[in-house]
Amino acid sequence: MKTILRIVIFITLYTSFTAIGAAKSKAVGGDWVGSWAASQQIPEPHNALNPNDLRDATLRQIVHLTVGGTTLRVHISNAFGIMPMHFTSVHIARPLSPAEAKIDVATDKALTFAGNPDVIVPAGAEYISDSIAYPVTALSDLAITLHLDAPPEQQTGHPGSRTTSYLQHGDLVSAADLPDAKKVEHWYWIAGVDVNAAKDSAAIVVLGDSITDGHGATTNGNDRWPDVLAKKLQANSKTKNLSVLNHGIGGNHLLTDGLGPSALARVDRDILAQTGVRYVIVLEGVNDLGKISREGEVPKVEHDVLVQQMIGAYKQIILQAHTHGIKVYGATILPYVGSDYYHPAPANEADRIAVNQWIREPGHVDAVIDFDKLTADPAHPDRLLPAYDSGDHLHPGPAGYKAMGEGVPVNLFLH
């Protein structure tokens, strides 16, 4: 009898663990996958919306999807709000252009939240809409239109949208156009769009700073380097089920909060919680390197400590990602000598070389994406190639971002 009981217990435990494993496998590249996402932060005062403009207000925002699917759902974020936030309605539609507020009204659909047309998102929380049958194609645009009746005490958003959003008084979520709208180049309260895609789909999260966020890219042009990578993946039949989620924040640091939480503080929300994530590319660190001596040179020991702390942060990101079965690809830090913002001296360049050397050393990351080598001027390897430079000697321009996105090897994502 005891033997039979042990067999029953074993079968029960085996079945349970198999079910748990299957559930985890589905979360990492199953039916649902993130097609678009943006990191959330508190908008700086000059990037925040005027509270008076948010009373009985419609906000239409356009996002660029990376993979397609037959069904979708939208993530609404109140991550940095200090009070619950009420959205009276949220609609989706196909925009007529990524650079204007007009939509195809025949495609306008209302989203629901637990079956309701409105939603109250608690302070510090994110709310995912109910799924809706709404076929979308890869590399297409989606308009998300929100209506709110009252302004929040603290806003949540993504200032570096490189995309125009439209704000107008009244409940106009289904309007064909918003001709009197105020235009701002920021996103607010939208955090992601998931699609129900092929079973072998998966997401690539790009964790980065303004170079990933797209400083120097074309407004409404979708030509940041993650956009270019997404287009490259779609052109290959073996990788067209892979999405790219841009989690760059301008001014982001590995170690300290800047214009948004530090990279380490973002791991849970911006990597681990992303739908269907299987890979993460980490391009972080130039702001840590530049900041240390921006106001004046510091002793060498402080530079040495910074390098070790940065390496420690990379190790933490790798550890946490690997714990969840996510591969980590380390991108080397681009050269930035000549930058008027950071005024890098030889000590800063030595720090950058040391960090990049650690990234390149075998056994640390699962693979290296050598953006340093790709973007550097061969004649002056501590500087960006002039053809790739946006002009500030820190951020690439569209040509540089094109080279970066196209320079990511597709074979990294074939296993």
mmCIF file of C-alpha atoms in Angstrom, residues 82-406:
data_model
loop_
_atom_site.group_PDB
_atom_site.id
_atom_site.type_symbol
_atom_site.label_atom_id
_atom_site.label_comp_id
_atom_site.label_asym_id
_atom_site.label_seq_id
_atom_site.Cartn_x
_atom_site.Cartn_y
_atom_site.Cartn_z
ATOM 1 C CA ILE A 82 0.385 58.305 -6.458
ATOM 2 C CA MET A 83 -3.407 57.967 -6.741
ATOM 3 C CA PRO A 84 -5.710 55.616 -8.698
ATOM 4 C CA MET A 85 -6.313 56.827 -12.234
ATOM 5 C CA HIS A 86 -9.616 56.574 -14.114
ATOM 6 C CA PHE A 87 -9.726 56.116 -17.882
ATOM 7 C CA THR A 88 -13.329 56.356 -19.047
ATOM 8 C CA SER A 89 -12.572 54.678 -22.379
ATOM 9 C CA VAL A 90 -9.678 53.329 -24.428
ATOM 10 C CA HIS A 91 -9.945 52.744 -28.172
ATOM 11 C CA ILE A 92 -7.651 51.367 -30.859
ATOM 12 C CA ALA A 93 -7.643 52.067 -34.596
ATOM 13 C CA ARG A 94 -5.412 52.089 -37.614
ATOM 14 C CA PRO A 95 -3.912 55.538 -38.190
ATOM 15 C CA LEU A 96 -3.868 56.936 -41.697
ATOM 16 C CA SER A 97 -0.313 58.146 -41.138
ATOM 17 C CA PRO A 98 2.219 57.875 -38.318
ATOM 18 C CA ALA A 99 2.534 61.662 -38.421
ATOM 19 C CA GLU A 100 -1.082 62.793 -37.998
ATOM 20 C CA ALA A 101 -4.108 62.210 -35.766
ATOM 21 C CA LYS A 102 -6.411 60.854 -38.477
ATOM 22 C CA ILE A 103 -7.654 57.282 -38.153
ATOM 23 C CA ASP A 104 -9.607 54.869 -40.308
ATOM 24 C CA VAL A 105 -12.911 54.999 -38.414
ATOM 25 C CA ALA A 106 -13.966 51.630 -39.840
ATOM 26 C CA THR A 107 -11.165 50.062 -37.764
ATOM 27 C CA ASP A 108 -12.006 51.861 -34.505
ATOM 28 C CA LYS A 109 -12.652 49.442 -31.631
ATOM 29 C CA ALA A 110 -13.281 49.952 -27.931
ATOM 30 C CA LEU A 111 -11.147 47.993 -25.483
ATOM 31 C CA THR A 112 -12.596 46.479 -22.326
ATOM 32 C CA PHE A 113 -11.050 45.812 -18.953
ATOM 33 C CA ALA A 114 -12.495 42.851 -17.051
ATOM 34 C CA GLY A 115 -15.496 43.312 -19.337
ATOM 35 C CA ASN A 116 -15.944 47.017 -18.594
ATOM 36 C CA PRO A 117 -15.452 49.950 -20.988
ATOM 37 C CA ASP A 118 -13.621 51.991 -18.351
ATOM 38 C CA VAL A 119 -10.805 51.136 -15.957
ATOM 39 C CA ILE A 120 -9.383 52.441 -12.696
ATOM 40 C CA VAL A 121 -5.657 51.706 -12.553
ATOM 41 C CA PRO A 122 -4.305 51.665 -8.971
ATOM 42 C CA ALA A 123 -1.323 53.809 -8.038
ATOM 43 C CA GLY A 124 1.918 52.079 -8.971
ATOM 44 C CA ALA A 125 0.131 49.460 -11.081
ATOM 45 C CA GLU A 126 -0.319 48.364 -14.663
ATOM 46 C CA TYR A 127 -3.592 47.099 -16.135
ATOM 47 C CA ILE A 128 -3.811 44.890 -19.216
ATOM 48 C CA SER A 129 -6.931 45.156 -21.363
ATOM 49 C CA ASP A 130 -9.050 42.188 -22.295
ATOM 50 C CA SER A 131 -7.886 40.549 -25.514
ATOM 51 C CA ILE A 132 -9.675 41.638 -28.668
ATOM 52 C CA ALA A 133 -9.771 40.020 -32.109
ATOM 53 C CA TYR A 134 -7.960 42.653 -34.136
ATOM 54 C CA PRO A 135 -5.566 41.428 -36.847
ATOM 55 C CA VAL A 136 -2.406 43.514 -37.202
ATOM 56 C CA THR A 137 0.591 43.083 -39.465
ATOM 57 C CA ALA A 138 4.259 43.313 -38.630
ATOM 58 C CA LEU A 139 5.813 46.798 -38.794
ATOM 59 C CA SER A 140 2.364 48.449 -38.863
ATOM 60 C CA ASP A 141 1.137 51.375 -36.772
ATOM 61 C CA LEU A 142 -1.603 51.386 -34.154
ATOM 62 C CA ALA A 143 -3.414 54.392 -32.686
ATOM 63 C CA ILE A 144 -4.332 54.110 -29.006
ATOM 64 C CA THR A 145 -6.806 56.750 -27.880
ATOM 65 C CA LEU A 146 -7.542 57.389 -24.198
ATOM 66 C CA HIS A 147 -10.162 59.548 -22.516
ATOM 67 C CA LEU A 148 -9.744 60.714 -18.947
ATOM 68 C CA ASP A 149 -12.051 62.930 -16.945
ATOM 69 C CA ALA A 150 -9.561 64.404 -14.467
ATOM 70 C CA PRO A 151 -5.791 64.959 -14.326
ATOM 71 C CA PRO A 152 -3.651 62.792 -12.023
ATOM 72 C CA GLU A 153 -1.509 64.261 -9.263
ATOM 73 C CA GLN A 154 1.565 62.651 -10.849
ATOM 74 C CA GLN A 155 1.924 61.528 -14.444
ATOM 75 C CA THR A 156 3.474 58.370 -15.851
ATOM 76 C CA GLY A 157 4.888 58.315 -19.342
ATOM 77 C CA HIS A 158 7.777 58.025 -21.749
ATOM 78 C CA PRO A 159 9.157 61.419 -22.838
ATOM 79 C CA GLY A 160 11.426 60.078 -25.604
ATOM 80 C CA SER A 161 8.716 58.825 -27.941
ATOM 81 C CA ARG A 162 10.157 60.394 -31.122
ATOM 82 C CA THR A 163 6.483 60.219 -32.105
ATOM 83 C CA THR A 164 3.738 62.848 -32.124
ATOM 84 C CA SER A 165 0.779 62.496 -29.737
ATOM 85 C CA TYR A 166 -2.457 64.510 -29.899
ATOM 86 C CA LEU A 167 -4.375 66.026 -26.973
ATOM 87 C CA GLN A 168 -7.801 67.671 -27.206
ATOM 88 C CA HIS A 169 -10.665 68.419 -24.799
ATOM 89 C CA GLY A 170 -13.815 66.302 -25.038
ATOM 90 C CA ASP A 171 -14.589 62.611 -25.403
ATOM 91 C CA LEU A 172 -13.350 62.079 -28.955
ATOM 92 C CA VAL A 173 -11.939 58.553 -28.779
ATOM 93 C CA SER A 174 -13.725 57.548 -32.016
ATOM 94 C CA ALA A 175 -13.199 60.803 -33.892
ATOM 95 C CA ALA A 176 -11.810 60.506 -37.395
ATOM 96 C CA ASP A 177 -9.458 63.410 -36.671
ATOM 97 C CA LEU A 178 -8.437 65.757 -33.866
ATOM 98 C CA PRO A 179 -7.888 68.974 -35.816
ATOM 99 C CA ASP A 180 -7.619 71.238 -32.772
ATOM 100 C CA ALA A 181 -5.318 68.967 -30.796
ATOM 101 C CA LYS A 182 -2.184 70.071 -29.039
ATOM 102 C CA LYS A 183 0.820 68.142 -30.344
ATOM 103 C CA VAL A 184 3.533 66.736 -28.079
ATOM 104 C CA GLU A 185 6.382 64.354 -28.796
ATOM 105 C CA HIS A 186 5.847 62.137 -25.770
ATOM 106 C CA TRP A 187 3.815 59.097 -24.726
ATOM 107 C CA TYR A 188 1.722 58.881 -21.558
ATOM 108 C CA TRP A 189 0.167 55.904 -19.715
ATOM 109 C CA ILE A 190 0.701 53.381 -22.517
ATOM 110 C CA ALA A 191 3.275 50.691 -21.711
ATOM 111 C CA GLY A 192 2.850 47.882 -24.219
ATOM 112 C CA VAL A 193 0.910 46.063 -26.893
ATOM 113 C CA ASP A 194 0.844 42.249 -26.911
ATOM 114 C CA VAL A 195 -0.256 40.178 -29.883
ATOM 115 C CA ASN A 196 -1.331 36.572 -30.152
ATOM 116 C CA ALA A 197 1.236 35.331 -32.644
ATOM 117 C CA ALA A 198 2.797 32.075 -33.844
ATOM 118 C CA LYS A 199 3.806 29.520 -31.227
ATOM 119 C CA ASP A 200 7.510 30.039 -31.902
ATOM 120 C CA SER A 201 7.292 33.806 -31.325
ATOM 121 C CA ALA A 202 9.451 35.539 -28.736
ATOM 122 C CA ALA A 203 10.495 39.032 -27.702
ATOM 123 C CA ILE A 204 13.907 40.683 -27.701
ATOM 124 C CA VAL A 205 14.114 43.390 -25.025
ATOM 125 C CA VAL A 206 16.638 46.160 -25.616
ATOM 126 C CA LEU A 207 17.660 47.776 -22.318
ATOM 127 C CA GLY A 208 19.377 51.072 -22.934
ATOM 128 C CA ASP A 209 19.737 54.830 -22.647
ATOM 129 C CA SER A 210 19.138 57.651 -25.145
ATOM 130 C CA ILE A 211 21.097 55.870 -27.861
ATOM 131 C CA THR A 212 18.492 53.091 -27.741
ATOM 132 C CA ASP A 213 15.638 55.519 -27.069
ATOM 133 C CA GLY A 214 16.595 57.208 -30.331
ATOM 134 C CA HIS A 215 18.022 60.664 -29.586
ATOM 135 C CA GLY A 216 18.958 61.977 -33.015
ATOM 136 C CA ALA A 217 16.457 59.768 -34.855
ATOM 137 C CA THR A 218 13.716 61.155 -37.108
ATOM 138 C CA THR A 219 10.434 62.156 -35.454
ATOM 139 C CA ASN A 220 7.687 59.769 -36.655
ATOM 140 C CA GLY A 221 10.317 58.023 -38.784
ATOM 141 C CA ASN A 222 10.764 54.853 -36.705
ATOM 142 C CA ASP A 223 14.475 54.755 -37.553
ATOM 143 C CA ARG A 224 15.995 54.088 -34.122
ATOM 144 C CA TRP A 225 18.400 51.163 -34.180
ATOM 145 C CA PRO A 226 15.875 48.766 -32.526
ATOM 146 C CA ASP A 227 13.408 49.722 -35.311
ATOM 147 C CA VAL A 228 16.030 48.843 -37.905
ATOM 148 C CA LEU A 229 16.703 45.540 -36.143
ATOM 149 C CA ALA A 230 12.968 44.716 -36.140
ATOM 150 C CA LYS A 231 12.800 45.381 -39.878
ATOM 151 C CA LYS A 232 15.841 43.158 -40.451
ATOM 152 C CA LEU A 233 14.281 40.320 -38.467
ATOM 153 C CA GLN A 234 11.057 40.593 -40.468
ATOM 154 C CA ALA A 235 12.997 40.220 -43.717
ATOM 155 C CA ASN A 236 14.288 36.805 -42.649
ATOM 156 C CA SER A 237 11.812 33.914 -42.675
ATOM 157 C CA LYS A 238 13.624 32.305 -39.735
ATOM 158 C CA THR A 239 13.289 35.339 -37.447
ATOM 159 C CA LYS A 240 10.032 37.018 -38.513
ATOM 160 C CA ASN A 241 8.284 35.803 -35.341
ATOM 161 C CA LEU A 242 10.690 37.761 -33.134
ATOM 162 C CA SER A 243 9.613 41.147 -31.780
ATOM 163 C CA VAL A 244 11.833 43.971 -30.548
ATOM 164 C CA LEU A 245 10.803 45.882 -27.423
ATOM 165 C CA ASN A 246 12.611 49.210 -27.054
ATOM 166 C CA HIS A 247 13.261 49.843 -23.365
ATOM 167 C CA GLY A 248 15.607 52.760 -23.770
ATOM 168 C CA ILE A 249 15.337 55.797 -21.498
ATOM 169 C CA GLY A 250 17.172 59.030 -22.259
ATOM 170 C CA GLY A 251 19.822 59.787 -19.636
ATOM 171 C CA ASN A 252 19.606 56.299 -18.156
ATOM 172 C CA HIS A 253 22.385 55.049 -15.872
ATOM 173 C CA LEU A 254 23.316 51.564 -14.785
ATOM 174 C CA LEU A 255 23.848 52.558 -11.172
ATOM 175 C CA THR A 256 21.871 55.676 -10.295
ATOM 176 C CA ASP A 257 18.521 57.216 -11.166
ATOM 177 C CA GLY A 258 18.668 59.867 -13.855
ATOM 178 C CA LEU A 259 15.766 60.813 -16.103
ATOM 179 C CA GLY A 260 14.050 57.662 -14.926
ATOM 180 C CA PRO A 261 14.984 54.696 -12.740
ATOM 181 C CA SER A 262 18.426 53.107 -13.052
ATOM 182 C CA ALA A 263 18.893 50.102 -15.324
ATOM 183 C CA LEU A 264 19.180 47.827 -12.282
ATOM 184 C CA ALA A 265 15.915 49.171 -10.890
ATOM 185 C CA ARG A 266 14.225 48.459 -14.235
ATOM 186 C CA VAL A 267 15.063 44.757 -14.530
ATOM 187 C CA ASP A 268 11.809 43.441 -13.050
ATOM 188 C CA ARG A 269 9.403 45.683 -14.993
ATOM 189 C CA ASP A 270 11.306 46.223 -18.238
ATOM 190 C CA ILE A 271 12.853 42.773 -18.732
ATOM 191 C CA LEU A 272 11.349 40.021 -16.618
ATOM 192 C CA ALA A 273 7.724 41.193 -16.830
ATOM 193 C CA GLN A 274 7.739 41.638 -20.612
ATOM 194 C CA THR A 275 5.480 39.250 -22.499
ATOM 195 C CA GLY A 276 7.280 36.390 -24.217
ATOM 196 C CA VAL A 277 10.805 37.686 -23.590
ATOM 197 C CA ARG A 278 13.572 35.277 -24.580
ATOM 198 C CA TYR A 279 16.523 37.616 -25.196
ATOM 199 C CA VAL A 280 17.790 40.904 -23.797
ATOM 200 C CA ILE A 281 20.373 43.206 -25.373
ATOM 201 C CA VAL A 282 22.048 45.499 -22.832
ATOM 202 C CA LEU A 283 23.515 48.779 -24.118
ATOM 203 C CA GLU A 284 24.091 50.834 -20.980
ATOM 204 C CA GLY A 285 26.891 52.721 -19.292
ATOM 205 C CA VAL A 286 27.939 55.807 -21.229
ATOM 206 C CA ASN A 287 26.067 58.087 -18.828
ATOM 207 C CA ASP A 288 27.761 56.471 -15.830
ATOM 208 C CA LEU A 289 31.143 56.908 -17.509
ATOM 209 C CA GLY A 290 30.551 60.512 -18.500
ATOM 210 C CA LYS A 291 28.903 61.662 -15.299
ATOM 211 C CA ILE A 292 31.801 60.840 -12.979
ATOM 212 C CA SER A 293 33.931 63.754 -14.136
ATOM 213 C CA ARG A 294 31.446 65.984 -15.932
ATOM 214 C CA GLU A 295 31.924 68.725 -13.329
ATOM 215 C CA GLY A 296 35.671 68.168 -12.994
ATOM 216 C CA GLU A 297 38.261 65.408 -12.871
ATOM 217 C CA VAL A 298 38.302 62.981 -9.946
ATOM 218 C CA PRO A 299 41.078 60.749 -8.550
ATOM 219 C CA LYS A 300 41.913 57.532 -10.409
ATOM 220 C CA VAL A 301 40.630 55.426 -7.528
ATOM 221 C CA GLU A 302 37.125 56.779 -8.183
ATOM 222 C CA HIS A 303 37.386 55.758 -11.828
ATOM 223 C CA ASP A 304 38.498 52.275 -10.777
ATOM 224 C CA VAL A 305 35.589 51.958 -8.357
ATOM 225 C CA LEU A 306 33.132 53.084 -11.022
ATOM 226 C CA VAL A 307 34.344 50.431 -13.473
ATOM 227 C CA GLN A 308 33.973 47.698 -10.860
ATOM 228 C CA GLN A 309 30.515 48.933 -9.866
ATOM 229 C CA MET A 310 29.406 48.974 -13.504
ATOM 230 C CA ILE A 311 30.670 45.444 -14.008
ATOM 231 C CA GLY A 312 28.820 44.442 -10.837
ATOM 232 C CA ALA A 313 25.605 45.893 -12.282
ATOM 233 C CA TYR A 314 26.074 43.956 -15.528
ATOM 234 C CA LYS A 315 26.580 40.776 -13.499
ATOM 235 C CA GLN A 316 23.333 41.391 -11.637
ATOM 236 C CA ILE A 317 21.365 41.899 -14.853
ATOM 237 C CA ILE A 318 22.869 38.716 -16.298
ATOM 238 C CA LEU A 319 22.155 36.735 -13.123
ATOM 239 C CA GLN A 320 18.531 37.819 -12.900
ATOM 240 C CA ALA A 321 17.870 37.261 -16.598
ATOM 241 C CA HIS A 322 19.500 33.833 -16.616
ATOM 242 C CA THR A 323 17.427 32.831 -13.591
ATOM 243 C CA HIS A 324 14.371 33.298 -15.809
ATOM 244 C CA GLY A 325 15.837 31.511 -18.842
ATOM 245 C CA ILE A 326 16.571 34.733 -20.751
ATOM 246 C CA LYS A 327 19.749 35.048 -22.815
ATOM 247 C CA VAL A 328 21.781 38.225 -22.348
ATOM 248 C CA TYR A 329 23.682 39.851 -25.202
ATOM 249 C CA GLY A 330 26.134 42.545 -24.171
ATOM 250 C CA ALA A 331 26.548 45.546 -26.473
ATOM 251 C CA THR A 332 29.817 47.435 -26.176
ATOM 252 C CA ILE A 333 29.652 51.146 -25.307
ATOM 253 C CA LEU A 334 30.043 53.536 -28.230
ATOM 254 C CA PRO A 335 32.925 56.075 -28.315
ATOM 255 C CA TYR A 336 32.086 59.598 -27.207
ATOM 256 C CA VAL A 337 35.270 61.666 -27.185
ATOM 257 C CA GLY A 338 34.434 65.142 -28.450
ATOM 258 C CA SER A 339 31.096 65.244 -26.624
ATOM 259 C CA ASP A 340 30.383 68.779 -25.416
ATOM 260 C CA TYR A 341 28.086 67.413 -22.730
ATOM 261 C CA TYR A 342 30.531 65.082 -20.969
ATOM 262 C CA HIS A 343 33.925 66.508 -22.052
ATOM 263 C CA PRO A 344 35.548 63.053 -21.774
ATOM 264 C CA ALA A 345 39.221 63.007 -20.834
ATOM 265 C CA PRO A 346 41.744 60.147 -21.204
ATOM 266 C CA ALA A 347 40.585 58.700 -17.863
ATOM 267 C CA ASN A 348 36.998 58.396 -19.136
ATOM 268 C CA GLU A 349 38.177 56.680 -22.299
ATOM 269 C CA ALA A 350 40.269 54.263 -20.213
ATOM 270 C CA ASP A 351 37.139 53.418 -18.198
ATOM 271 C CA ARG A 352 35.146 52.771 -21.379
ATOM 272 C CA ILE A 353 37.875 50.518 -22.755
ATOM 273 C CA ALA A 354 37.985 48.582 -19.465
ATOM 274 C CA VAL A 355 34.208 48.020 -19.390
ATOM 275 C CA ASN A 356 34.110 47.008 -23.057
ATOM 276 C CA GLN A 357 36.990 44.616 -22.492
ATOM 277 C CA TRP A 358 34.995 42.919 -19.725
ATOM 278 C CA ILE A 359 31.913 42.660 -21.978
ATOM 279 C CA ARG A 360 34.022 41.056 -24.714
ATOM 280 C CA GLU A 361 35.702 38.518 -22.433
ATOM 281 C CA PRO A 362 34.246 35.004 -22.834
ATOM 282 C CA GLY A 363 32.033 33.675 -20.076
ATOM 283 C CA HIS A 364 30.252 36.877 -19.083
ATOM 284 C CA VAL A 365 27.430 37.448 -21.590
ATOM 285 C CA ASP A 366 25.864 34.918 -23.939
ATOM 286 C CA ALA A 367 27.108 36.870 -26.972
ATOM 287 C CA VAL A 368 28.697 40.227 -27.759
ATOM 288 C CA ILE A 369 27.300 42.867 -30.123
ATOM 289 C CA ASP A 370 30.296 45.100 -30.795
ATOM 290 C CA PHE A 371 28.725 48.487 -31.417
ATOM 291 C CA ASP A 372 31.978 50.146 -30.334
ATOM 292 C CA LYS A 373 33.869 48.594 -33.223
ATOM 293 C CA LEU A 374 30.968 49.120 -35.617
ATOM 294 C CA THR A 375 30.509 52.856 -34.990
ATOM 295 C CA ALA A 376 34.057 54.029 -34.228
ATOM 296 C CA ASP A 377 36.148 56.073 -36.629
ATOM 297 C CA PRO A 378 39.049 53.738 -37.578
ATOM 298 C CA ALA A 379 41.392 56.730 -37.669
ATOM 299 C CA HIS A 380 40.213 57.919 -34.241
ATOM 300 C CA PRO A 381 38.687 54.912 -32.396
ATOM 301 C CA ASP A 382 37.749 57.048 -29.395
ATOM 302 C CA ARG A 383 35.320 58.997 -31.604
ATOM 303 C CA LEU A 384 32.209 58.177 -33.611
ATOM 304 C CA LEU A 385 32.640 57.799 -37.357
ATOM 305 C CA PRO A 386 31.620 61.228 -38.743
ATOM 306 C CA ALA A 387 29.088 59.645 -41.124
ATOM 307 C CA TYR A 388 27.322 58.053 -38.136
ATOM 308 C CA ASP A 389 27.512 61.057 -35.796
ATOM 309 C CA SER A 390 24.346 63.084 -35.123
ATOM 310 C CA GLY A 391 26.603 66.077 -34.567
ATOM 311 C CA ASP A 392 26.959 66.003 -30.790
ATOM 312 C CA HIS A 393 29.700 63.324 -30.858
ATOM 313 C CA LEU A 394 27.682 61.243 -28.398
ATOM 314 C CA HIS A 395 24.566 60.037 -30.232
ATOM 315 C CA PRO A 396 24.485 58.473 -33.688
ATOM 316 C CA GLY A 397 22.189 59.951 -36.307
ATOM 317 C CA PRO A 398 19.848 57.977 -38.593
ATOM 318 C CA ALA A 399 22.770 56.609 -40.635
ATOM 319 C CA GLY A 400 24.496 55.444 -37.473
ATOM 320 C CA TYR A 401 21.333 53.836 -36.130
ATOM 321 C CA LYS A 402 20.830 52.081 -39.480
ATOM 322 C CA ALA A 403 24.341 50.647 -39.285
ATOM 323 C CA MET A 404 23.768 49.518 -35.696
ATOM 324 C CA GLY A 405 20.458 47.795 -36.356
ATOM 325 C CA GLU A 406 21.691 46.103 -39.506
#
